[in-house]
Tab-separated table of C-alpha atoms and ligand atoms in Angstrom:
chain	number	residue	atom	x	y	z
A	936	UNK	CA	53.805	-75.964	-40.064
A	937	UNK	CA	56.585	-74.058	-41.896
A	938	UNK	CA	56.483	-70.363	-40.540
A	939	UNK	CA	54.340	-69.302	-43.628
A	940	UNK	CA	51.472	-71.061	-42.914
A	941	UNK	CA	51.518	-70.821	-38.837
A	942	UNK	CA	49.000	-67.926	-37.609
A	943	UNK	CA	50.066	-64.989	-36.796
A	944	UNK	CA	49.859	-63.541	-33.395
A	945	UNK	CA	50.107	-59.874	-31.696
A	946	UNK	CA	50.828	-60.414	-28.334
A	947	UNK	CA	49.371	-57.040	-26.384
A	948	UNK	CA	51.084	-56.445	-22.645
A	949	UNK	CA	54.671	-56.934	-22.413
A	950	UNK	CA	54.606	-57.948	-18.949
A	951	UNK	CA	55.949	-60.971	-16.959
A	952	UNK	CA	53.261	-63.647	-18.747
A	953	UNK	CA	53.858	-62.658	-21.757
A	954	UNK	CA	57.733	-62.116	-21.071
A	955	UNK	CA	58.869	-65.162	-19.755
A	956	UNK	CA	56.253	-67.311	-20.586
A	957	UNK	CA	54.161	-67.015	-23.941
A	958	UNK	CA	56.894	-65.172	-25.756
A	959	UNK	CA	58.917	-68.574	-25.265
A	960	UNK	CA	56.419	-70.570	-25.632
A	961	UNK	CA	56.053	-69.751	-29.442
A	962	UNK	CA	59.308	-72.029	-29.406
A	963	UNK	CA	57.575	-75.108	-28.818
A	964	UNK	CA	54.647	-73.879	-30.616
A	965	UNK	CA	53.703	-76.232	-34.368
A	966	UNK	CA	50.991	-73.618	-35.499
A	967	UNK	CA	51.649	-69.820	-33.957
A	968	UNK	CA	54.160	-67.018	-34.555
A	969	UNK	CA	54.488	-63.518	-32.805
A	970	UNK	CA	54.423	-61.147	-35.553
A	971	UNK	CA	53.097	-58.153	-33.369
A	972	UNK	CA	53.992	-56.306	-30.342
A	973	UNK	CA	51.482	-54.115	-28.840
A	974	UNK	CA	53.128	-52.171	-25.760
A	975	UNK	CA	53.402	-48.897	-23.717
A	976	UNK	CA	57.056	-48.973	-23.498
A	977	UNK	CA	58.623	-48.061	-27.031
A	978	UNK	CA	62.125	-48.707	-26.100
A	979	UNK	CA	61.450	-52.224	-24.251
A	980	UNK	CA	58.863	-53.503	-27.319
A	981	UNK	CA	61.725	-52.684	-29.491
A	982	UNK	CA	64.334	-54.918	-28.448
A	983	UNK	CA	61.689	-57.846	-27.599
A	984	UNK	CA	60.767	-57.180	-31.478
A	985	UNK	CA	64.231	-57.473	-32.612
A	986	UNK	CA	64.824	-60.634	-30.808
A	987	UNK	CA	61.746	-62.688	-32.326
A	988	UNK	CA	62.120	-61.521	-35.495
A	989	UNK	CA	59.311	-58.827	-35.465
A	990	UNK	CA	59.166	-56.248	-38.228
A	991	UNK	CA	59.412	-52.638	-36.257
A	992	UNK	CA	56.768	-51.179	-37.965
A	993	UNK	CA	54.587	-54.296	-36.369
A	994	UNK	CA	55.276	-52.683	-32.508
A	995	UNK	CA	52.108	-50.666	-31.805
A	996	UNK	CA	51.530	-48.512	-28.462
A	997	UNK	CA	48.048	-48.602	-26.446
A	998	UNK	CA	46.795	-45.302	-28.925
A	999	UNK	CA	47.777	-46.367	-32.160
A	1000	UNK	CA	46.656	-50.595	-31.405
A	1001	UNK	CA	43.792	-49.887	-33.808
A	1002	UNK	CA	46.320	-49.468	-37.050
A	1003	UNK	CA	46.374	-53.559	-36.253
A	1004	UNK	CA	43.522	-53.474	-38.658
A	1005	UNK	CA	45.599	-52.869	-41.528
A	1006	UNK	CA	48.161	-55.644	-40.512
A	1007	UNK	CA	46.818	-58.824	-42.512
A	1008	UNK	CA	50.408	-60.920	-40.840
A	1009	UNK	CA	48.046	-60.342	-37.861
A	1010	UNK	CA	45.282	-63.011	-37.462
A	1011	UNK	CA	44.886	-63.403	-33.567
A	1012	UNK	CA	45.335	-60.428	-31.151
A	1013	UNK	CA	46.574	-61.903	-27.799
A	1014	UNK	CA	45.749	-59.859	-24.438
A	1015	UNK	CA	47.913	-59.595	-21.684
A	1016	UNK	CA	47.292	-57.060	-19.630
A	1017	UNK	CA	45.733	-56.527	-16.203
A	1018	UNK	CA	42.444	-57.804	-15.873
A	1019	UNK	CA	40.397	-54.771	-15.662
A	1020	UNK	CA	41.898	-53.360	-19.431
A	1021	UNK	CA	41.112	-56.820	-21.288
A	1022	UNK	CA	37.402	-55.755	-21.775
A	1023	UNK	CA	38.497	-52.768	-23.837
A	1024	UNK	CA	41.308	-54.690	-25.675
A	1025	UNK	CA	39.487	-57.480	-26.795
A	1026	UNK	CA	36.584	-55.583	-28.347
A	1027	UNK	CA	39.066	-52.879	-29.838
A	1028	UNK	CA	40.670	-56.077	-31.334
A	1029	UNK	CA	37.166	-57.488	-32.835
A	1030	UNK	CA	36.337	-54.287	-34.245
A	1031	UNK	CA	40.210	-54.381	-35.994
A	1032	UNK	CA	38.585	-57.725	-37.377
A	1033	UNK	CA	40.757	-59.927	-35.726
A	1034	UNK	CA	39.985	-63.579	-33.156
A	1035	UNK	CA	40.801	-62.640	-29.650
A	1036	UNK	CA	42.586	-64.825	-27.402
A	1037	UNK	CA	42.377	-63.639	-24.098
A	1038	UNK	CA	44.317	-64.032	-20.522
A	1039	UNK	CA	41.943	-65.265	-17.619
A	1040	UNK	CA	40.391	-63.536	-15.787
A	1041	UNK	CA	38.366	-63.144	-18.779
A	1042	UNK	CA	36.921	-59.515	-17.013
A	1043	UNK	CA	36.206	-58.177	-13.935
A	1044	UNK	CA	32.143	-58.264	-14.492
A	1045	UNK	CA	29.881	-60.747	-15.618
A	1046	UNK	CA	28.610	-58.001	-17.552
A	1047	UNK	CA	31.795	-57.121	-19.199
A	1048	UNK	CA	32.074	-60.701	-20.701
A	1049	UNK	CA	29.168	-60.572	-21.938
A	1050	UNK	CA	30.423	-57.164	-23.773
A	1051	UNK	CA	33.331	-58.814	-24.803
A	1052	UNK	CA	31.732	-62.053	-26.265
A	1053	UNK	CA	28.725	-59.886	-27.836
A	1054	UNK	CA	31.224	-57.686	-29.773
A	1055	UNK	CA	33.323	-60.699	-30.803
A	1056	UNK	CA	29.777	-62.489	-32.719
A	1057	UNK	CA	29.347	-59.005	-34.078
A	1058	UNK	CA	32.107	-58.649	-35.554
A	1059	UNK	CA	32.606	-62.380	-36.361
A	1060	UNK	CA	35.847	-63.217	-34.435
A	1061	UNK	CA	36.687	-66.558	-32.432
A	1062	UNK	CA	37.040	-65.246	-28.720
A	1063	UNK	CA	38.814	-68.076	-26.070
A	1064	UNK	CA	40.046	-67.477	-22.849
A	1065	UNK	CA	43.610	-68.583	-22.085
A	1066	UNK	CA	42.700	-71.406	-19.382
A	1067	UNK	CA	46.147	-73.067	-20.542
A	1068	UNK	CA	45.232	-75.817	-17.636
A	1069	UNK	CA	42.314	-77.467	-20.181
A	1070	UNK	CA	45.218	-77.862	-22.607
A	1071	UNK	CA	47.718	-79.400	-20.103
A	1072	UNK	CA	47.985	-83.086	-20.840
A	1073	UNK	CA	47.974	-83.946	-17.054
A	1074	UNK	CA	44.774	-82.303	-16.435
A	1075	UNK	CA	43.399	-83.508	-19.350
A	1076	UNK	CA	44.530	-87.611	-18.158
A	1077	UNK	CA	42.676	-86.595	-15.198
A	1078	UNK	CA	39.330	-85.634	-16.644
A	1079	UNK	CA	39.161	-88.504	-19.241
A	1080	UNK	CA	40.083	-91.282	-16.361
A	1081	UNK	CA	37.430	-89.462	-14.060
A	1082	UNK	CA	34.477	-88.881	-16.711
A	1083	UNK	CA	34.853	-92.217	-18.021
A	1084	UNK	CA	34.099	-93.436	-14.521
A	1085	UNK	CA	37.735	-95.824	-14.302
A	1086	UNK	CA	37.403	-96.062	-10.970
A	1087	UNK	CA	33.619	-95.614	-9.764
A	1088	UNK	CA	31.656	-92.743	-9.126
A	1089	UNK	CA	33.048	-89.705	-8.331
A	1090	UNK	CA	32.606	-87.866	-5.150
A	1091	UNK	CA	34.867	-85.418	-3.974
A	1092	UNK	CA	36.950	-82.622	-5.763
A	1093	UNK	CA	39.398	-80.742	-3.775
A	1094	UNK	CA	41.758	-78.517	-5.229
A	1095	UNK	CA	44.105	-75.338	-3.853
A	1096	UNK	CA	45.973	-72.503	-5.219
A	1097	UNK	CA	48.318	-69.944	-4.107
A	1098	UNK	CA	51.488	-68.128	-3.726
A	1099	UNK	CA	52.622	-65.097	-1.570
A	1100	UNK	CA	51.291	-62.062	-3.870
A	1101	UNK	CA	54.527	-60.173	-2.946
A	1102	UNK	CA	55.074	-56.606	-2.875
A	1103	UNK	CA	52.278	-54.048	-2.211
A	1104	UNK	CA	53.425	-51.952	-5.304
A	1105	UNK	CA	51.461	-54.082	-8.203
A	1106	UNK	CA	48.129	-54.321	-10.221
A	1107	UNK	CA	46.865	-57.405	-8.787
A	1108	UNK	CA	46.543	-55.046	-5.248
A	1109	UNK	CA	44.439	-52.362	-6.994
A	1110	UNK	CA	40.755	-53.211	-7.403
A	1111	UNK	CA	40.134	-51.297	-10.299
A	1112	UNK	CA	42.523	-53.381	-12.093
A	1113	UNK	CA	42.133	-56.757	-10.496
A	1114	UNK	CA	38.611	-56.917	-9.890
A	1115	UNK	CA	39.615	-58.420	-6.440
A	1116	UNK	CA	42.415	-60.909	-4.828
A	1117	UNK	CA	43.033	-64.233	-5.095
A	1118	UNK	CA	40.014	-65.301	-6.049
A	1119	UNK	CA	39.474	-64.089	-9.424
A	1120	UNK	CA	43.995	-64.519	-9.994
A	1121	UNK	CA	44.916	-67.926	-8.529
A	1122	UNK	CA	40.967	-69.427	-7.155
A	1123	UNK	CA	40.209	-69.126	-10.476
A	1124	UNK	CA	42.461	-72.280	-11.530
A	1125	UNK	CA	40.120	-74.307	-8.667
A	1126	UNK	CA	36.738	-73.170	-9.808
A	1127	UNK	CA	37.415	-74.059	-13.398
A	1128	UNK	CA	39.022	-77.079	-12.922
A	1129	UNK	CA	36.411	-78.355	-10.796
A	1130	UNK	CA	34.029	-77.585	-13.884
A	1131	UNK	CA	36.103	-79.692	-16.407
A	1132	UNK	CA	36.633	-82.159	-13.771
A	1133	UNK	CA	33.338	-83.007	-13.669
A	1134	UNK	CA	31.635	-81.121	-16.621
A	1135	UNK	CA	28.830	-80.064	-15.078
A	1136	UNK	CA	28.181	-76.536	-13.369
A	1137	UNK	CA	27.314	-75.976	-10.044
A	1138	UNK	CA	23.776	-75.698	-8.172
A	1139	UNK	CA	24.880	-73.944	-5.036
A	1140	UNK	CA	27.778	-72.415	-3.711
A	1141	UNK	CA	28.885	-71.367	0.001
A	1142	UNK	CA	32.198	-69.168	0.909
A	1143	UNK	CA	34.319	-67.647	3.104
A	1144	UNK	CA	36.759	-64.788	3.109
A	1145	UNK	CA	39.835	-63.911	5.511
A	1146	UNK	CA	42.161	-60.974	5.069
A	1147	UNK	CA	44.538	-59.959	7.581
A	1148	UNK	CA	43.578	-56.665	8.874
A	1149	UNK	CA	46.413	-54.860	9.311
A	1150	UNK	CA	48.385	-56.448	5.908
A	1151	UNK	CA	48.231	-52.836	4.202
A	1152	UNK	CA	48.740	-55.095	1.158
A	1153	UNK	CA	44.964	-56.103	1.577
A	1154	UNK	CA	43.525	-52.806	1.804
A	1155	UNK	CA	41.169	-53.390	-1.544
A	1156	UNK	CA	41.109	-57.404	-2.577
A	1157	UNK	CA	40.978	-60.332	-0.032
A	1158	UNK	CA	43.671	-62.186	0.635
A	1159	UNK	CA	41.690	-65.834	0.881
A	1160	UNK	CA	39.130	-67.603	0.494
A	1161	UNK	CA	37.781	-70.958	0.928
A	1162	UNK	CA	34.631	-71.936	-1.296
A	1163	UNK	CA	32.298	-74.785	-1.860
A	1164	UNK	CA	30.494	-76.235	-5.359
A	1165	UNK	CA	27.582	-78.512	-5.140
A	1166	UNK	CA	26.993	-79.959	-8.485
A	1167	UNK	CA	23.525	-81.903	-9.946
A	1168	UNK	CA	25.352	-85.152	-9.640
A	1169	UNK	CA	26.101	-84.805	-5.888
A	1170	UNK	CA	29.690	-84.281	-6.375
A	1171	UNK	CA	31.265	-81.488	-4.006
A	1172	UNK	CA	34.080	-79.475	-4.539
A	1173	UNK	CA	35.689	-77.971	-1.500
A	1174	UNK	CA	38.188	-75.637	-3.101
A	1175	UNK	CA	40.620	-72.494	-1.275
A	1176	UNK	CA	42.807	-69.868	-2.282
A	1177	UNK	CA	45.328	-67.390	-1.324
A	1178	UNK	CA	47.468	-64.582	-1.329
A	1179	UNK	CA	49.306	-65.648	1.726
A	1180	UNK	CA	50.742	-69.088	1.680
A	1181	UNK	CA	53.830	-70.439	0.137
A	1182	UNK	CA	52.820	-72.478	-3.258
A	1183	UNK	CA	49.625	-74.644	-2.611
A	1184	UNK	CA	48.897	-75.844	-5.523
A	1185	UNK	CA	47.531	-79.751	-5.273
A	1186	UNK	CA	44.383	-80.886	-7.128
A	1187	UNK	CA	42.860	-84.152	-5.851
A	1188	UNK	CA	39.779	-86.283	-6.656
A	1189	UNK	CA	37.968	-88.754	-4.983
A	1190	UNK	CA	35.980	-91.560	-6.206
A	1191	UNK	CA	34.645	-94.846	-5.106
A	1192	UNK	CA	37.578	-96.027	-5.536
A	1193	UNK	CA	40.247	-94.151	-6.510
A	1194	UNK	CA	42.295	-91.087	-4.568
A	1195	UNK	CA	43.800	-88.651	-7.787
A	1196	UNK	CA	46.121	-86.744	-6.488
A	1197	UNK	CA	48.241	-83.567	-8.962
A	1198	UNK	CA	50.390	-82.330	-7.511
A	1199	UNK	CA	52.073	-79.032	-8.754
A	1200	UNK	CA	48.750	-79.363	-10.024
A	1201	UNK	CA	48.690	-75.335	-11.634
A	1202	UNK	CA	52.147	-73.915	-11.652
A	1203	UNK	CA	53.951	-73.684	-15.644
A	1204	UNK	CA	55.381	-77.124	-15.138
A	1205	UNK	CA	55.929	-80.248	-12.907
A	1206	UNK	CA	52.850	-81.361	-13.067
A	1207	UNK	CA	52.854	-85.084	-11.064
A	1208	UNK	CA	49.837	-86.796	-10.664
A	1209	UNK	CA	49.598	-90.136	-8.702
A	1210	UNK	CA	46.301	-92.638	-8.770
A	1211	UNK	CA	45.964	-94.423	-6.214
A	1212	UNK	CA	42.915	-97.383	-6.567
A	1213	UNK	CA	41.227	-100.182	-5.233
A	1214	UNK	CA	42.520	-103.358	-6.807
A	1215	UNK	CA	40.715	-106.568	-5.317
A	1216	UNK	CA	41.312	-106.451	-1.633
A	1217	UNK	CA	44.594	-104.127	-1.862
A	1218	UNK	CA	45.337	-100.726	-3.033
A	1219	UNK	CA	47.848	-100.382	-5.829
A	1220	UNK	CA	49.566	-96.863	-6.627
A	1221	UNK	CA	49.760	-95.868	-10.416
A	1222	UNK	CA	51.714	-92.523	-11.675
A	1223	UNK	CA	50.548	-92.805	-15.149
A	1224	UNK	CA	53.303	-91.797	-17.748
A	1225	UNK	CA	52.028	-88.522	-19.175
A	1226	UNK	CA	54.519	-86.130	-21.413
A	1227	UNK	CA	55.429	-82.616	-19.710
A	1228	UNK	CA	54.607	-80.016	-22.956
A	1229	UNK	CA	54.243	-76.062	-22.990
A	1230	UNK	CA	51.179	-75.020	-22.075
A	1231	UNK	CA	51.302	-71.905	-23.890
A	1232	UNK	CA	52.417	-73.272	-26.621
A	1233	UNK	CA	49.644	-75.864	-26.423
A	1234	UNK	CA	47.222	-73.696	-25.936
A	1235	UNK	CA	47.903	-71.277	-28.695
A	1236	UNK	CA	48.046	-73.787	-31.674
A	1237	UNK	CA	44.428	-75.433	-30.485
A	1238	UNK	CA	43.522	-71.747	-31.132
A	1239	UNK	CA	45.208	-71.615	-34.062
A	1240	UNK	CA	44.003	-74.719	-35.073
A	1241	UNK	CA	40.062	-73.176	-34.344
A	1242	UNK	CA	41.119	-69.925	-37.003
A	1243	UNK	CA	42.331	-72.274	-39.694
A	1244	UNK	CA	39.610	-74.843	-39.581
A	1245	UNK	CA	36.902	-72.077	-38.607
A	1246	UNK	CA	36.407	-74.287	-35.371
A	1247	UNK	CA	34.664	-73.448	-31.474
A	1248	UNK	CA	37.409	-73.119	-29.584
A	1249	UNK	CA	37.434	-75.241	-26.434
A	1250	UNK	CA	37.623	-72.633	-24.226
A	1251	UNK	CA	35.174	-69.797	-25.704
A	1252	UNK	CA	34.369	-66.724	-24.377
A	1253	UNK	CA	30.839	-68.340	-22.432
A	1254	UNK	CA	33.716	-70.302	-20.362
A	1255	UNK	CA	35.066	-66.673	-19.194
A	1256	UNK	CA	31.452	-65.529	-18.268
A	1257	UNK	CA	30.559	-68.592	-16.288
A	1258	UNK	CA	33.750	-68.480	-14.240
A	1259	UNK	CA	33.009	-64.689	-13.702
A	1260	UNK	CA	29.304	-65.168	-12.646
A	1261	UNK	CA	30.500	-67.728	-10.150
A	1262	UNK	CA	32.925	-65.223	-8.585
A	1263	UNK	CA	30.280	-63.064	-7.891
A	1264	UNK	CA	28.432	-65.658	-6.352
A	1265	UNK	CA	31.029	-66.519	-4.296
A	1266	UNK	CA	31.599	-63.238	-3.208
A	1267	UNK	CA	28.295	-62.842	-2.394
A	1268	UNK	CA	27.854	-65.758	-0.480
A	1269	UNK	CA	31.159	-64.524	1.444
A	1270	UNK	CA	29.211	-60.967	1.859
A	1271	UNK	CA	26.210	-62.627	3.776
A	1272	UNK	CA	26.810	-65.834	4.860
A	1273	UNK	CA	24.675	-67.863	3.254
A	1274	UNK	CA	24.674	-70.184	0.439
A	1275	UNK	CA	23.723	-68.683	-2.864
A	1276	UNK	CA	21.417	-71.117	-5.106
A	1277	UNK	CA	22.318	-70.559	-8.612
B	45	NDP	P1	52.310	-57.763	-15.419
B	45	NDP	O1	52.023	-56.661	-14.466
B	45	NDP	O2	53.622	-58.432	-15.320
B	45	NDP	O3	52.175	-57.219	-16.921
B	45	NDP	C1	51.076	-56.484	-17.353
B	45	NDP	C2	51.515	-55.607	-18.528
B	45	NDP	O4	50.368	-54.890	-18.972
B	45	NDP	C3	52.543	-54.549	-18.165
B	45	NDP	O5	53.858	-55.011	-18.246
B	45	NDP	C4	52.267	-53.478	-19.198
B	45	NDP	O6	52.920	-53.840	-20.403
B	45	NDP	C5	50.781	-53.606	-19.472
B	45	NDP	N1	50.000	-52.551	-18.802
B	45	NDP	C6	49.280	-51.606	-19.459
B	45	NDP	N2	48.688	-50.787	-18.591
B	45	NDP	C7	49.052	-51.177	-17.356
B	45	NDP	C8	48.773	-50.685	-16.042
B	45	NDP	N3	47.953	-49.637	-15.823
B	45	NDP	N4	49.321	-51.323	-14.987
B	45	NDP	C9	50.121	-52.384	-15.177
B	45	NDP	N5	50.416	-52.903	-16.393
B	45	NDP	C10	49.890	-52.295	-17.488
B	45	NDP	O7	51.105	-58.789	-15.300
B	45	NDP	P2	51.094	-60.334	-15.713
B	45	NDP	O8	51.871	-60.532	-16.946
B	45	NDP	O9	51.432	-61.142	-14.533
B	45	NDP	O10	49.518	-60.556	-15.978
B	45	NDP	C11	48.879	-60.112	-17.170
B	45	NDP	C12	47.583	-60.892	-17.389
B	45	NDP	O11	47.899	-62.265	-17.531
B	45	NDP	C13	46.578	-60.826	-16.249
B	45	NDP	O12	45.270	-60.823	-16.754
B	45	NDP	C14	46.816	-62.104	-15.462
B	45	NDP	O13	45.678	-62.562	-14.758
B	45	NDP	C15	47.203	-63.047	-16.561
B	45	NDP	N6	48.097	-64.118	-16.101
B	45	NDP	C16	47.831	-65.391	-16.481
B	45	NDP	C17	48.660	-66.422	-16.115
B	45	NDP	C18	48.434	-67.786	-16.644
B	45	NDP	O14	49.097	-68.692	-16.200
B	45	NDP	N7	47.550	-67.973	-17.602
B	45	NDP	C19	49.810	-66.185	-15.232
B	45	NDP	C20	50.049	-64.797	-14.944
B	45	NDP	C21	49.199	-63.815	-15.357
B	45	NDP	P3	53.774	-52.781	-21.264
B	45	NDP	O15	54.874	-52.303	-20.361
B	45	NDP	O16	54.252	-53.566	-22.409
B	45	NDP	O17	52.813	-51.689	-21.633
């Protein structure tokens, strides 16, 4: 779309996502444009502004965000901050009358989403949650060939994510501002996908926790976790994440007779993903030819898409909330032991 008709985005949080990643990705983008900075750093929004092409008087700080109301460039308010703040953002951005597009972890309560999603029906906003993985054509292959049964019933998902978490001087350390460790920031990628994967939601799920003890990096959010899905078909999902480990990041399925296997399955890019199937008596290996695109970029025009054809977006609000009440599950299966129906 010429840049007159694309829809308009504020992006709020000008951290390292929204930096290095979505900024950018409005380059590859057919249907989006950053016309809004929101931002607690005057001088930093400033030059970010002047380098896409953002009117100064569109730069808002954390007090003055609600002026956005009187912006009409601004149809989509874009949150990017630490996980605990996105509950206030979002429904300050519904009540500025604007759709709300929103990083994951949608919250850090089940009851918080359900805040969030009630104020965006109020005020009649779209709300999604930025699972940019559901948009990824890759992971998107992988659930078509899967759900249309190519190669038998499936059986088994596995999946992992994680990365060393770094220094001890950041957000995703603090609890109040996390909601917890690498569960809710990198597991999260595991439980969902497991969810499209099969599109069903789970019955029952069992977990475990280990933190190093004396890692004064872990004094408030685990460090990892290992959990398990059992879904009505059958289907398990045996699923782990961490703060501790360099890059695991592999997504596999198993069916009657196939072994998926993605690897680099949620980093930005390099997304691989190898089939290997029964074929008569043999075993042949397929890596189907699927094109790399910008997830962000993807993501953002099916949103935009959803405002200018007053569509559902794929990934609505109710997505956020289900993800969230299976974290608490999990922790609370973690917490005692035992399984915890659901
Ligand atoms: P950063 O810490 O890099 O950035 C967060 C930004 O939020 C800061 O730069 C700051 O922006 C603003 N902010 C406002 N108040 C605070 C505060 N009290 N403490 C820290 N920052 C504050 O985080 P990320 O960019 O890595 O993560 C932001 C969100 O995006 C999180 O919800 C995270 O889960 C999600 N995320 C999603 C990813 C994905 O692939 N979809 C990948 C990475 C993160 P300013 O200086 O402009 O005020």
């Amino acid at each position: 779309l010429p840049p007159d008709r694309r829809v308009g985005f504020a992006i709020v949080g000008l951290g390292h996502l929204a930096v290095q990643q979505i900024l950018p990705g409005f380059g590859s983008s057919r249907k989006a444009k950053p016309v809004a900075l929101v931002s607690g750093r005057a001088d930093k929004a400033r030059v970010i502004a002047s380098q896409y092409g953002i009117k100064p008087e569109a730069v808002y700080d954390y007090e003055s965000f609600d002026r956005i109301a009187q912006n009409p460039d601004v149809k989509v308010v874009y949150i990017v901050l630490p996980n605990a703040m996105h509950k206030e953002f979002v429904i300050r951005a519904a009540k500025a009358g604007k759709h709300v597009l929103c990083e994951k972890p949608m919250a850090t309560s089940s009851s918080d989403c359900r805040e969030m999603i009630d104020a965006c029906d109020k005020a009649g906003v779209k709300l999604m949650i930025a699972y940019r993985c559901q948009y990824e054509p890759h992971h998107r292959y992988l659930m078509d060939s899967v759900r249309k049964k190519d190669f038998g019933e499936m059986r088994l998902v596995r999946a992992v994510n994680g990365q060393d978490v770094g220094a001890i001087d950041q957000w995703r350390l603090r609890k109040a501002l996390s909601g917890g460790g690498s569960l809710p920031d990198v597991g999260i990628y595991c439980l969902n996908a497991a969810r499209y994967i099969t599109g069903e939601e789970p019955v029952e799920v069992f977990a475990q926790i280990s933190t190093p003890p004396n890692d004064p990096r872990f004094k408030e959010v685990e460090e990892s976790v290992s959990f398990q899905l059992r879904f009505p078909s059958g289907v398990l999902a045996e699923l782990s994440c961490s703060y501790g480990v360099h890059r695991a990041q592999t997504l596999e399925v198993h069916t009657a007779e196939a072994h998926y296997l993605m690897e680099h399955a949620f980093p930005y890019k390099g997304q691989r993903l190898q089939i290997s199937h029964k074929i008569g008596k043999s075993d042949a290996d397929v890596v189907p030819n699927i094109e790399q695109q910008d997830q962000f970029a993807l993501e953002m025009d099916h949103f935009a898409t959803c405002v200018m054809e007053n569509r559902v977006p794929r990934t609505p609000g109710e997505e956020g909330l289900q993800d969230q009440m299976l974290v608490e599950a999990i922790y609370q299966s973690a917490r005692t032991g035992q399984a915890v129906k659901l």
